C-alpha positions as protocol buffer text, in pm:
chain_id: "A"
residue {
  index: 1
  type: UNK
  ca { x: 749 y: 12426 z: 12905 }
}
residue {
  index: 2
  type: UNK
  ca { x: 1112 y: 12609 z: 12873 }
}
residue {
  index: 3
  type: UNK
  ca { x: 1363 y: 12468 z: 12729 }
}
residue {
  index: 4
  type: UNK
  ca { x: 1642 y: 12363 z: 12931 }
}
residue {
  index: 5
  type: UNK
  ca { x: 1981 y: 12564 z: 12931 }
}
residue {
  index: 6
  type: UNK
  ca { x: 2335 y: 12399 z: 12872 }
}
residue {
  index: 7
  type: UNK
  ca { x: 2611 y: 12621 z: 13093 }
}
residue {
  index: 8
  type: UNK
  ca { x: 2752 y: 12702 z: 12744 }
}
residue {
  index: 9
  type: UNK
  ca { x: 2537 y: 13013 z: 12535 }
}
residue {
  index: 10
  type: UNK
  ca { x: 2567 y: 13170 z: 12207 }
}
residue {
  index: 11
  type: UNK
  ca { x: 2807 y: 13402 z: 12313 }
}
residue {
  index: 12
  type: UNK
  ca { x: 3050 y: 13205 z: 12506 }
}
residue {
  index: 13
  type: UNK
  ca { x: 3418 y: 13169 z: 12276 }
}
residue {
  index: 14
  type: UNK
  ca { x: 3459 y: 12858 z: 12203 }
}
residue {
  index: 15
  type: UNK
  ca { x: 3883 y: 12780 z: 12203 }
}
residue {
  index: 16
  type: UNK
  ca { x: 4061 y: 12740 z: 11849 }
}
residue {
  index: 17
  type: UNK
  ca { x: 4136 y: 12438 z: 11752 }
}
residue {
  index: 18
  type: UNK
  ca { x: 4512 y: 12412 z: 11557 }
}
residue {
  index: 19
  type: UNK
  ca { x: 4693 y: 12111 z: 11443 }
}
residue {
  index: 20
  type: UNK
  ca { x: 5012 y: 11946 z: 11663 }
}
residue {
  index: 21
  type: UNK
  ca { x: 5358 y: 11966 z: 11499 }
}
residue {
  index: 22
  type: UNK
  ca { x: 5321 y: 11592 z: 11538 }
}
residue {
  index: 23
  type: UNK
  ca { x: 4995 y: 11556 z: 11374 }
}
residue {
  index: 24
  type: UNK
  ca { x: 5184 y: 11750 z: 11069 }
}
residue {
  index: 25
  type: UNK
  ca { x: 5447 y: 11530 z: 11024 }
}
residue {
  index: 26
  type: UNK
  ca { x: 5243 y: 11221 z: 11036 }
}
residue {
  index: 27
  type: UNK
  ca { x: 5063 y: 11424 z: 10745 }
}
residue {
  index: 28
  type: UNK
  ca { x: 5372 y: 11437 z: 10541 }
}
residue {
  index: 29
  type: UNK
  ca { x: 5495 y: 11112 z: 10602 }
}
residue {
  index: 30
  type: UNK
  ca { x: 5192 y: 10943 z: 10420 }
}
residue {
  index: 31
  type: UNK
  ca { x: 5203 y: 11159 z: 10166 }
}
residue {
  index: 32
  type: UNK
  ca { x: 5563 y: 11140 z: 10094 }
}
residue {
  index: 33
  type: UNK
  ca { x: 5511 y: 10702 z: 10102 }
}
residue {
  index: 34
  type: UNK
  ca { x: 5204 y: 10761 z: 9911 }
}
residue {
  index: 35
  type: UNK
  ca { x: 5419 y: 10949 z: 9657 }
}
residue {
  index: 36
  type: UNK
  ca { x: 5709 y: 10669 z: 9653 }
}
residue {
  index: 37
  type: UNK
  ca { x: 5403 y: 10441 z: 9586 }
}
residue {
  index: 38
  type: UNK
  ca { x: 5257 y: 10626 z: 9277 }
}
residue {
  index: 39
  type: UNK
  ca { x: 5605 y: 10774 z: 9115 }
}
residue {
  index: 40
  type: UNK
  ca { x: 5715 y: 10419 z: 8958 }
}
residue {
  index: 41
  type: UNK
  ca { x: 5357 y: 10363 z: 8813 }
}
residue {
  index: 42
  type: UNK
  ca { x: 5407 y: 10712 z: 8645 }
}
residue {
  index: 43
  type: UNK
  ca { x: 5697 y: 10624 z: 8501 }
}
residue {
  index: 44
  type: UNK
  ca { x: 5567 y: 10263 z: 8381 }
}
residue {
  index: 45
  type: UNK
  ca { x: 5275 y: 10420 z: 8191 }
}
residue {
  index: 46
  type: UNK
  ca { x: 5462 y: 10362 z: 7857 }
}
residue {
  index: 47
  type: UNK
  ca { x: 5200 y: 10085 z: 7758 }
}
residue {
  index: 48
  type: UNK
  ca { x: 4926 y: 10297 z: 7841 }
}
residue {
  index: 49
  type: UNK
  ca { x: 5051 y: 10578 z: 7598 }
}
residue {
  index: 50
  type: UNK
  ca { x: 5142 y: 10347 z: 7324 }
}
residue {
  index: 51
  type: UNK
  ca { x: 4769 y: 10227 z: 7352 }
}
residue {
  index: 52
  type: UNK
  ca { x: 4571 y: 10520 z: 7302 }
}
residue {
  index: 53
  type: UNK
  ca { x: 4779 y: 10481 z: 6909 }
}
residue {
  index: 54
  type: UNK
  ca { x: 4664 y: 10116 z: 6896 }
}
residue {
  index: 55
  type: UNK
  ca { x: 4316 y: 10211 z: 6948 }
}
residue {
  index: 56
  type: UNK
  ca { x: 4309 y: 10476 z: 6688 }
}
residue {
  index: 57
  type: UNK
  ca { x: 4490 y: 10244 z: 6440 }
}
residue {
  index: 58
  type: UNK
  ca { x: 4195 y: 9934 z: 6520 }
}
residue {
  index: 59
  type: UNK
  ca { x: 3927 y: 10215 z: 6530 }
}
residue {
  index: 60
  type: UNK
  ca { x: 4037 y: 10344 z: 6148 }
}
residue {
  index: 61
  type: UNK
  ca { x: 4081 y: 9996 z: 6039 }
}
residue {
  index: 62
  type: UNK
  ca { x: 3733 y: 9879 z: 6124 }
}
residue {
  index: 63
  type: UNK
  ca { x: 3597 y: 10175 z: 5995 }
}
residue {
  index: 64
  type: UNK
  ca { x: 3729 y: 10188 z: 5691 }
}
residue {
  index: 65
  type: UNK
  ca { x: 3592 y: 9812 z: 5644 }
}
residue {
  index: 66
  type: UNK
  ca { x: 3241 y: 9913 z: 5749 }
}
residue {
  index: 67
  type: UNK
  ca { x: 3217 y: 10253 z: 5480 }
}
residue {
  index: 68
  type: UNK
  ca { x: 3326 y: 10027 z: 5230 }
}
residue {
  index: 69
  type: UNK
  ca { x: 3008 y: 9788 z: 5310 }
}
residue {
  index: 70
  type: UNK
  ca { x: 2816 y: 10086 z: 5375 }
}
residue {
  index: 71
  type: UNK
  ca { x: 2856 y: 10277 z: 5036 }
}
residue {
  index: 72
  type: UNK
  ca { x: 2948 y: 9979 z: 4864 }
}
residue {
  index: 73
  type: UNK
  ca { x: 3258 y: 10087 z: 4750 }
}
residue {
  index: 74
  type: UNK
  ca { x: 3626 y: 10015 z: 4787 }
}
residue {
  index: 75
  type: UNK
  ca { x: 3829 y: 10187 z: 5065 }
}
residue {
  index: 76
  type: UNK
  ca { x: 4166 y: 10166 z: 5161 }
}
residue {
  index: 77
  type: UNK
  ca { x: 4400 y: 10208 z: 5470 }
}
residue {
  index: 78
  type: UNK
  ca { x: 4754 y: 10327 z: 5318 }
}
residue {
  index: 79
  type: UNK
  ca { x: 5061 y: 10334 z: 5598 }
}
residue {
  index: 80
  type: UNK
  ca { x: 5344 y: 10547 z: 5591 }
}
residue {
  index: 81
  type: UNK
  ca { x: 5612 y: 10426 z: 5777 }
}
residue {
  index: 82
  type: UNK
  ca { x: 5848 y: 10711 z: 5728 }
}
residue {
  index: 83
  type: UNK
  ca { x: 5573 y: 10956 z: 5763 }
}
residue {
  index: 84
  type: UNK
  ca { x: 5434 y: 10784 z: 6090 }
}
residue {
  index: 85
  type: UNK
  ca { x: 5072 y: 10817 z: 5956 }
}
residue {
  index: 86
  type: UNK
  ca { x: 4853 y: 10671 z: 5776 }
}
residue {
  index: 87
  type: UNK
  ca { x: 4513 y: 10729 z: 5572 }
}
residue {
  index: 88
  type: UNK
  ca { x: 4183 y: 10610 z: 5524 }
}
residue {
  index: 89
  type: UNK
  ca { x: 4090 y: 10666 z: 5146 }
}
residue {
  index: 90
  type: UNK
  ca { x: 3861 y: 10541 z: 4862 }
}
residue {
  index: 91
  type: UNK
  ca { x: 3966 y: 10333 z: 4614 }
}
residue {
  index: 92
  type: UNK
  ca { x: 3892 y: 10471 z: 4256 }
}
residue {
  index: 93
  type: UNK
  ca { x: 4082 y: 10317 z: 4035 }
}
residue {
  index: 94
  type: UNK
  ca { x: 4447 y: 10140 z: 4002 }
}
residue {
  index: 95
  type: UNK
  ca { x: 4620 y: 10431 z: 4141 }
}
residue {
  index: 96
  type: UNK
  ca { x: 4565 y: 10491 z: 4524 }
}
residue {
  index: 97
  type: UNK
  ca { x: 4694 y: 10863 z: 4586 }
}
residue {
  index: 98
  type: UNK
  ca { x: 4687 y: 10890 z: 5010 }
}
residue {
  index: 99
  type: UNK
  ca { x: 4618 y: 11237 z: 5017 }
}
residue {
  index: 100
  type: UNK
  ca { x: 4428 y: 11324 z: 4718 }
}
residue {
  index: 101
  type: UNK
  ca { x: 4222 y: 11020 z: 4791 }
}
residue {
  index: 102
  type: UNK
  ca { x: 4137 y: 11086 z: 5141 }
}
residue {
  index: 103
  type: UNK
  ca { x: 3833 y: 11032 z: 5265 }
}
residue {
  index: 104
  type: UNK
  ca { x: 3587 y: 11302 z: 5423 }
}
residue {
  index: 105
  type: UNK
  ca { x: 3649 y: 11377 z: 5823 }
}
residue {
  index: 106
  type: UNK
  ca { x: 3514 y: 11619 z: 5979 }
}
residue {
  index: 107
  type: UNK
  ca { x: 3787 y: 11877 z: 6223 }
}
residue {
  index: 108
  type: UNK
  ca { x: 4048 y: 11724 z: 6021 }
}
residue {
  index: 109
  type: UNK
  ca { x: 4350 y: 11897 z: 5881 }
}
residue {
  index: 110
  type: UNK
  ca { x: 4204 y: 12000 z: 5533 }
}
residue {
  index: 111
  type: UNK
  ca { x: 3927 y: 11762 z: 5571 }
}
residue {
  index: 112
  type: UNK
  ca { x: 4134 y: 11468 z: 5482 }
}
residue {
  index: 113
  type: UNK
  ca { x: 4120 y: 11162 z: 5671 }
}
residue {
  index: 114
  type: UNK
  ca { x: 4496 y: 11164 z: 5744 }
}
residue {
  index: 115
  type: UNK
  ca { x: 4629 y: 11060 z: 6110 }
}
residue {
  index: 116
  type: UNK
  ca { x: 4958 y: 11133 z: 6214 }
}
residue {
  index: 117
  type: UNK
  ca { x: 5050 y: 10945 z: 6541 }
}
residue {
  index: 118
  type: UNK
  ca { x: 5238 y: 11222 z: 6646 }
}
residue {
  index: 119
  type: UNK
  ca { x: 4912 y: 11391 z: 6683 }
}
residue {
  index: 120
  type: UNK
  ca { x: 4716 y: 11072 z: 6872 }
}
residue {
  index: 121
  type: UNK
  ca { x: 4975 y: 11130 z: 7181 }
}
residue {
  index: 122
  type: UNK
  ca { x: 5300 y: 11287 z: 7278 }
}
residue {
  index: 123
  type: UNK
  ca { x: 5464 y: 10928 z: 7355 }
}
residue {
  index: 124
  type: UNK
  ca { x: 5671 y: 10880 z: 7050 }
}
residue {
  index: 125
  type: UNK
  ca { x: 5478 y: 10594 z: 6953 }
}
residue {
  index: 126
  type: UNK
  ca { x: 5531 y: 10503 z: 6579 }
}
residue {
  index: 127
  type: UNK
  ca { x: 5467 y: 10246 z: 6288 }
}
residue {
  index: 128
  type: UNK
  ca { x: 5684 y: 9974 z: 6328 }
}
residue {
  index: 129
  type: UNK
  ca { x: 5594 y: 9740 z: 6087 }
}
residue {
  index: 130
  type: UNK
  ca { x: 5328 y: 9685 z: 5794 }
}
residue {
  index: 131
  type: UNK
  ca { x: 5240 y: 9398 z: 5614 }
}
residue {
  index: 132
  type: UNK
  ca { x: 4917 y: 9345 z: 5392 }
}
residue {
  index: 133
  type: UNK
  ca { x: 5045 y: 9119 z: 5103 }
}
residue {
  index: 134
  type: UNK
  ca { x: 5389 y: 9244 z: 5069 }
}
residue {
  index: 135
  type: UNK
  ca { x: 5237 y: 9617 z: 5111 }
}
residue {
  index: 136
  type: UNK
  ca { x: 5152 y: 9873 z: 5322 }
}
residue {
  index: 137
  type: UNK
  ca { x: 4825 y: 9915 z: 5193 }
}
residue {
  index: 138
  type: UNK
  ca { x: 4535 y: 9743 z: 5315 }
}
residue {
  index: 139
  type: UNK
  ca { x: 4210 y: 9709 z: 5079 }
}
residue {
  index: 140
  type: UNK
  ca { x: 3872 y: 9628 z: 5160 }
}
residue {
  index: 141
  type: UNK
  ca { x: 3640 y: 9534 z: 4910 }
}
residue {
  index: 142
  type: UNK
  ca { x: 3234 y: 9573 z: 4865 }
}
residue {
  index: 143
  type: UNK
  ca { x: 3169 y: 9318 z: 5192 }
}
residue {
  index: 144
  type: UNK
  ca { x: 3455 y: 9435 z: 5388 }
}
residue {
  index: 145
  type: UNK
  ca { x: 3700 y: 9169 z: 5304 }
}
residue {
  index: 146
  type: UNK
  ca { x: 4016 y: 9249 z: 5253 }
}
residue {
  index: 147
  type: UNK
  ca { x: 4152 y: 9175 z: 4879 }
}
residue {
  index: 148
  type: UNK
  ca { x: 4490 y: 9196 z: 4679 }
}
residue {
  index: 149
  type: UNK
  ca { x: 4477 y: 9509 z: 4537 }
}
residue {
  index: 150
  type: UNK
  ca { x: 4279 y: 9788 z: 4430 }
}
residue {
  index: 151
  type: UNK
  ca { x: 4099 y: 9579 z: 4104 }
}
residue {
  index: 152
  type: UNK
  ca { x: 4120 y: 9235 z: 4181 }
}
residue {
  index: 153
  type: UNK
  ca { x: 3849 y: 9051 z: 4354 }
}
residue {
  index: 154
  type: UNK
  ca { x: 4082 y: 8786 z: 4497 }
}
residue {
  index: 155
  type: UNK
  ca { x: 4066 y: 8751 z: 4871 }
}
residue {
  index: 156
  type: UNK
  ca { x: 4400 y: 8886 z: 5051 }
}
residue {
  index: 157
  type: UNK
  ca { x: 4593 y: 8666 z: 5293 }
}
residue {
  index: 158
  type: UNK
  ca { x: 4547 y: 8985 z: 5562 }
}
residue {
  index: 159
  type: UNK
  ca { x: 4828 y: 9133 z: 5738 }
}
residue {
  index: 160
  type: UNK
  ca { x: 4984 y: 9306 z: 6069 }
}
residue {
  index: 161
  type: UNK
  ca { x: 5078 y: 9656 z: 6172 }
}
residue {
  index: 162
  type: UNK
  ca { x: 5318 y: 9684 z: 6426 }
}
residue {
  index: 163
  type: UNK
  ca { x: 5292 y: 10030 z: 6639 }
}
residue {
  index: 164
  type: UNK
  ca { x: 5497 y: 10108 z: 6966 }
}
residue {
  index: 165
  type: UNK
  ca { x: 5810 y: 10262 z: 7127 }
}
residue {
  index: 166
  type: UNK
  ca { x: 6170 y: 10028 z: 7206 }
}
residue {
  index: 167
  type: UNK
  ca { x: 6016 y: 9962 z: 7516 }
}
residue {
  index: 168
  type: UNK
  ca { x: 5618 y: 9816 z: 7422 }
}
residue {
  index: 169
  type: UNK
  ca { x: 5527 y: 9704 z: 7088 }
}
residue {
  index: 170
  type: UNK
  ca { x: 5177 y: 9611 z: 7037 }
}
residue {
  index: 171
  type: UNK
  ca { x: 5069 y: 9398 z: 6708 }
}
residue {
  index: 172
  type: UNK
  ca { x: 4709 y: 9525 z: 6513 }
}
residue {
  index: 173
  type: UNK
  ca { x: 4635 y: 9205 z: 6317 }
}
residue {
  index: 174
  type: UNK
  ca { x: 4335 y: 9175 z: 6012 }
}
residue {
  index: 175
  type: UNK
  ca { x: 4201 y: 8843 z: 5951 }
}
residue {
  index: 176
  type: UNK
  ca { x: 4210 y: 8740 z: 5567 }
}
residue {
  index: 177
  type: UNK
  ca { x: 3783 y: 8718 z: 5422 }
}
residue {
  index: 178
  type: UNK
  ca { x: 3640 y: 8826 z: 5718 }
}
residue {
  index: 179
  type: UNK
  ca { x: 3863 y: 9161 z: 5795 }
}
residue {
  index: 180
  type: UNK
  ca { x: 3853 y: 9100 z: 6190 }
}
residue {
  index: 181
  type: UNK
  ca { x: 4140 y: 9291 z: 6366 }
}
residue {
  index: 182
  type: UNK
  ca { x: 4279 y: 9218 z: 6650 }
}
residue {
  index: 183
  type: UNK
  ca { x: 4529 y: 9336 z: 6924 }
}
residue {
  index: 184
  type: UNK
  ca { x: 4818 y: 9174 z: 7127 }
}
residue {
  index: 185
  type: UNK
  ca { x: 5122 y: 9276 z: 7325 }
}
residue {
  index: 186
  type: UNK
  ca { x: 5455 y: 9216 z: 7177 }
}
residue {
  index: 187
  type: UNK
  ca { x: 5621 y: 9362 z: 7391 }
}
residue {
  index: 188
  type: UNK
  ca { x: 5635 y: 9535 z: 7742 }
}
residue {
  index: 189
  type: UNK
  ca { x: 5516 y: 9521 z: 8104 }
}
């Protein structure tokens, strides 16, 4: 049996197809409203930006706490304020010395475990605030508890970083004997 045979063949042009001047403008309409939409949100992002410091800051905290219970030795998180960074480092004696004292990371600047929050994001975020005892040092001992200083064994009362722009200022918080941090908004939409 043959197949049956539309009017239309192979070779028949088919017309072109274009778009309407009005079909264009409906176009750019939605994309301009679309646009209008989206713009504000771009502008708001400043909490988003201040967060990806935050995270970092938690992040270096907690691990600092768990190489101290891993290799059973002291480590420290020491803050520079004016510096807007801080470092993770192990504790070997009275003296802490930030940079000299810097723990191992790999891809870091001279393989020092120095962040500067400059680096973490292009937002301007900075260290507000520290507190860990009346310094801006925090020490974790053997178990991960955060202590006094770099000899004693007595339990320290914990402590706050603050971290943000003037617009959003989030709080990183660590819990005296058990070391948990946590995060709230101060600050900001």
């Amino acid at each position: 049996m043959r197949p049956i045979r539309h009017a239309r063949t192979a070779n028949a042009v088919s017309p072109l197809r274009s778009y309407t001047l009005i079909e264009l403008l409906v176009v750019v309409m939605v994309m301009g409203i679309a646009a209008a939409i989206v713009a504000p949100a771009i502008g708001g992002a400043d909490p988003l930006r201040v967060q990806t410091s935050v995270r970092a800051i938690a992040s270096d905290i907690m691990f600092a706490q768990s190489d101290a219970v891993a290799y059973q030795e002291r480590r420290a998180v020491v803050f520079d304020l004016e510096n807007n960074r801080y470092s993770v480092v192990e504790v070997l004696g009275n003296e802490i010395d930030p940079i000299a004292d810097a723990v191992f990371r790999v891809g870091a600047q001279d393989q020092r475990y120095v962040v500067e929050l400059s680096d973490l994001s292009d937002d301007g975020a900075r260290l507000l605030a520290v507190d860990f005892d009346e310094s801006s040092v925090l020490i974790f001992d053997e178990l991960g508890g955060p202590v006094l200083d770099a000899t004693s064994d007595e339990a320290g009362s914990g402590g706050f970083i603050d971290v943000g722009t003037e617009e959003t200022r989030f709080r990183v918080s660590v819990e005296p004997y058990t070391g948990r941090v946590t995060v709230i908004r101060l600050t900001g939409e």
